[in-house]
Amino acid sequence: TQLLEQSPQFLSIQEGENLTVYCNSSSVFSSLQWYRQEPGEGPVLLVTVVTGGEVKKLKRLTFQFGDARKDSSLHITAAQPGDTGLYLCAGGGTGNQFYFGTGTSLTVIP
Amino acid sequence: DSGVTQTPKHLITATGQRVTLRCSPRSGDLSVYWYQQSLDQGLQFLIQYYNGEERAKGNILERFSAQQFPDLHSELNLSSLELGDSALYFCASSVGGGTSYEQYFGPGTRLTVT
């Protein structure tokens, strides 16, 4: 099993603050995806990164894949209440399957 | 709306029973994944089918089985249900069968075993 540990597990911040969520593993992944999930709904894909060192920006969200393809980070600038949710990373690993991280629950307070 | 549909949305049943969850992938997607999400275990991969054939197997119990039909919809069968099987079950689909393809998740089926 290829484990992905996310930190922090819980995060509560004020609107307008910046934050970073980390996704770490000792295993190498062929790709890394980030999802946001709201209560009672399915995860929604935010981004896919496939190249070591790759950085992708989507408006206020910046995603980075580590050089060794073992870790990733998600940085949110000027967080808004609409960013509230469970953030999940998922790595494409051996056995042709995705391994999901432990999740980071983000609450942005207006 | 991801384009992936799952039925039923909610299911309440008793221990020892058997249930079937259904998933229709996005139009054009050949691959279907099944996941179980519980509070203590997070999102766990169960099984993947690609164009009707089993492609990958994860932490799926022997009491659980799945299949993908010629029209590409998939069913997950859960039998001899236990209290611990209560969870959200998600289906996801993708165009291809490998992990370089993006997955799109359905809204899930909430299973409650009493």
Coordinates of C-alpha atoms in Angstrom, one line a residue:
Chain A
T1 CA 0.0 0.0 0.0
Q2 CA 1.3 3.4 -0.9
L3 CA 0.3 5.8 1.9
L4 CA -0.2 9.5 1.5
E5 CA -0.2 11.6 4.6
Q6 CA -1.8 15.1 4.6
S7 CA -1.1 17.9 7.0
P8 CA -2.7 19.6 8.7
Q9 CA -5.7 17.4 9.3
F10 CA -7.8 20.3 10.3
L11 CA -7.4 24.0 9.5
S12 CA -9.6 26.9 10.5
I13 CA -8.6 30.4 9.2
Q14 CA -10.1 33.8 8.7
E15 CA -11.2 35.0 5.3
G16 CA -8.4 36.7 3.4
E17 CA -5.6 34.6 5.0
N18 CA -3.2 32.3 3.1
L19 CA -2.7 28.6 3.7
T20 CA -0.8 25.6 2.5
V21 CA -1.8 22.0 2.7
Y22 CA 0.8 19.3 2.3
C23 CA 0.6 15.8 0.9
N24 CA 3.6 13.5 1.7
S25 CA 4.7 10.0 0.9
S26 CA 7.7 7.8 0.9
S27 CA 6.5 6.3 -2.4
V28 CA 6.8 7.6 -6.0
F29 CA 3.6 8.4 -7.9
S30 CA 3.1 8.6 -11.6
S31 CA 0.6 11.4 -11.1
L32 CA -0.9 13.5 -8.3
Q33 CA -4.4 14.8 -8.2
W34 CA -6.1 17.2 -5.8
Y35 CA -9.8 17.1 -5.0
R36 CA -12.2 19.2 -2.9
Q37 CA -15.2 17.4 -1.3
E38 CA -18.2 19.0 0.4
P39 CA -20.3 17.0 3.0
G40 CA -22.4 14.3 1.4
E41 CA -21.1 14.9 -2.1
G42 CA -18.4 13.3 -4.3
P43 CA -14.9 14.7 -4.6
V44 CA -14.5 17.2 -7.3
L45 CA -11.2 17.2 -9.3
L46 CA -9.2 20.4 -9.0
V47 CA -6.0 19.6 -10.8
T48 CA -3.7 16.8 -12.0
V49 CA 0.1 17.1 -12.0
V50 CA 2.3 14.6 -13.6
T51 CA 5.8 16.0 -13.9
G52 CA 8.2 16.3 -11.0
G53 CA 8.6 19.9 -10.0
E54 CA 5.5 20.9 -11.9
V55 CA 3.6 23.9 -10.7
K56 CA 0.0 24.7 -11.7
K57 CA -2.0 27.8 -10.9
L58 CA -5.8 28.0 -10.9
K59 CA -6.8 31.5 -9.9
R60 CA -6.0 31.7 -6.1
L61 CA -4.9 28.0 -5.9
T62 CA -1.3 27.0 -6.6
F63 CA -0.4 23.3 -6.8
Q64 CA 3.1 21.9 -6.8
F65 CA 4.4 18.3 -7.4
G66 CA 7.7 17.5 -5.7
D67 CA 10.8 17.0 -7.8
A68 CA 10.9 13.3 -6.7
R69 CA 7.2 12.9 -7.3
K70 CA 6.7 11.8 -3.7
D71 CA 5.0 14.9 -2.3
S72 CA 2.8 17.8 -3.3
S73 CA 1.4 21.0 -1.8
L74 CA -1.7 23.1 -2.3
H75 CA -1.4 26.8 -1.5
I76 CA -4.5 29.0 -1.3
T77 CA -4.1 32.8 -1.4
A78 CA -6.7 35.1 0.2
A79 CA -9.0 32.3 1.3
Q80 CA -12.7 32.7 0.9
P81 CA -15.7 31.0 2.7
G82 CA -16.4 29.2 -0.6
D83 CA -13.0 27.4 -0.2
T84 CA -14.4 25.5 2.8
G85 CA -14.3 21.8 2.3
L86 CA -12.3 18.6 2.6
Y87 CA -9.2 18.6 0.4
L88 CA -7.9 15.3 -0.7
C89 CA -4.7 14.4 -2.6
A90 CA -4.6 11.2 -4.6
G91 CA -1.5 9.5 -6.2
G92 CA -1.5 7.3 -9.2
G93 CA 0.6 4.4 -8.0
T94 CA 1.4 0.7 -8.6
G95 CA -1.3 -1.7 -9.4
N96 CA -3.0 0.8 -11.7
Q97 CA -4.9 2.4 -8.8
F98 CA -5.2 5.7 -7.0
Y99 CA -4.2 6.1 -3.4
F100 CA -6.0 8.8 -1.5
G101 CA -4.5 10.9 1.2
T102 CA -5.9 11.2 4.7
G103 CA -7.6 14.6 3.9
T104 CA -7.4 18.1 5.2
S105 CA -10.6 19.7 6.5
L106 CA -10.6 23.5 5.8
T107 CA -12.9 26.0 7.3
V108 CA -12.8 29.6 6.2
I109 CA -14.5 31.9 8.6
P110 CA -16.1 35.1 7.1
Chain B
D1 CA -22.6 17.8 -12.1
S2 CA -19.8 15.4 -13.1
G3 CA -21.9 13.4 -15.5
V4 CA -21.5 10.2 -13.3
T5 CA -24.8 9.0 -11.9
Q6 CA -25.3 6.7 -8.9
T7 CA -28.4 5.0 -7.6
P8 CA -29.8 4.8 -5.0
K9 CA -28.7 7.9 -3.2
H10 CA -29.6 6.4 0.2
L11 CA -30.0 2.8 1.3
I12 CA -30.9 1.5 4.7
T13 CA -30.8 -2.2 5.3
A14 CA -30.2 -4.8 8.0
T15 CA -27.2 -6.9 8.9
G16 CA -26.9 -10.0 6.8
Q17 CA -28.7 -8.6 3.8
R18 CA -27.4 -8.0 0.3
V19 CA -27.6 -4.8 -1.7
T20 CA -26.7 -3.7 -5.2
L21 CA -25.3 -0.2 -6.0
R22 CA -25.4 1.1 -9.5
C23 CA -23.2 3.5 -11.4
S24 CA -23.4 5.0 -14.9
P25 CA -20.1 6.6 -16.1
R26 CA -19.8 9.8 -18.0
S27 CA -20.5 9.5 -21.7
G28 CA -17.4 8.2 -23.5
D29 CA -15.6 7.0 -20.3
L30 CA -14.6 3.3 -20.4
S31 CA -13.2 3.0 -16.9
V32 CA -15.2 2.7 -13.6
Y33 CA -13.7 2.8 -10.1
W34 CA -15.5 2.0 -6.9
Y35 CA -14.5 3.6 -3.5
Q36 CA -15.7 3.3 0.0
Q37 CA -15.5 6.3 2.3
S38 CA -15.9 6.0 6.1
L39 CA -15.0 8.4 8.9
D40 CA -12.2 6.2 10.3
Q41 CA -10.8 4.8 7.0
G42 CA -11.0 7.8 4.6
L43 CA -11.5 7.1 0.9
Q44 CA -10.5 3.5 0.1
F45 CA -10.2 2.1 -3.4
L46 CA -12.2 -1.1 -3.9
I47 CA -12.0 -2.1 -7.6
Q48 CA -11.6 -0.8 -11.1
Y49 CA -13.1 -2.0 -14.4
Y50 CA -12.1 -1.0 -17.9
N51 CA -14.3 -1.7 -20.9
G52 CA -15.9 -4.6 -19.1
E53 CA -12.9 -6.3 -17.6
E54 CA -11.4 -6.0 -14.1
R55 CA -8.3 -3.9 -14.2
A56 CA -7.3 -3.3 -10.6
K57 CA -8.3 -4.6 -7.2
G58 CA -7.8 -2.7 -3.9
N59 CA -9.1 -3.4 -0.4
I60 CA -12.3 -5.1 -1.5
L61 CA -13.8 -7.7 0.8
E62 CA -14.7 -11.2 -0.4
R63 CA -18.3 -10.4 0.5
F64 CA -18.2 -7.6 -2.1
S65 CA -18.2 -8.1 -5.9
A66 CA -18.6 -5.9 -8.9
Q67 CA -19.0 -6.0 -12.6
Q68 CA -19.2 -3.8 -15.6
F69 CA -21.8 -4.5 -18.3
P70 CA -21.5 -4.1 -22.1
D71 CA -23.3 -0.7 -21.9
L72 CA -20.4 0.3 -19.4
H73 CA -22.6 0.8 -16.4
S74 CA -21.3 -0.9 -13.3
E75 CA -22.8 -2.6 -10.2
L76 CA -21.3 -3.2 -6.8
N77 CA -22.8 -6.0 -4.9
L78 CA -22.4 -6.1 -1.1
S79 CA -23.5 -9.2 0.7
S80 CA -23.7 -10.6 4.3
L81 CA -23.7 -6.9 5.4
E82 CA -22.2 -5.9 8.7
L83 CA -22.6 -2.8 10.7
G84 CA -19.1 -1.8 9.7
D85 CA -20.1 -1.7 6.0
S86 CA -22.0 1.5 6.7
A87 CA -20.3 4.1 4.6
L88 CA -20.5 6.3 1.5
Y89 CA -19.8 4.4 -1.7
F90 CA -18.6 6.4 -4.6
C91 CA -18.2 5.5 -8.2
A92 CA -15.8 7.4 -10.5
S93 CA -15.2 7.2 -14.2
S94 CA -12.4 8.1 -16.5
V95 CA -11.7 7.9 -20.2
G96 CA -8.8 5.5 -19.9
G97 CA -7.7 2.7 -17.6
G98 CA -4.4 4.1 -16.3
T99 CA -3.7 6.5 -13.5
S100 CA -2.7 9.3 -15.8
Y101 CA -6.4 9.8 -16.6
E102 CA -8.6 12.1 -14.6
Q103 CA -11.3 10.6 -12.5
Y104 CA -14.8 12.1 -12.1
F105 CA -16.8 11.1 -9.1
G106 CA -20.5 10.5 -8.8
P107 CA -22.6 11.9 -5.9
G108 CA -22.3 8.6 -3.9
T109 CA -24.6 6.1 -2.3
R110 CA -25.0 6.4 1.5
L111 CA -25.4 2.9 2.9
T112 CA -26.6 2.4 6.5
V113 CA -26.6 -1.0 7.9
T114 CA -28.7 -1.4 11.1

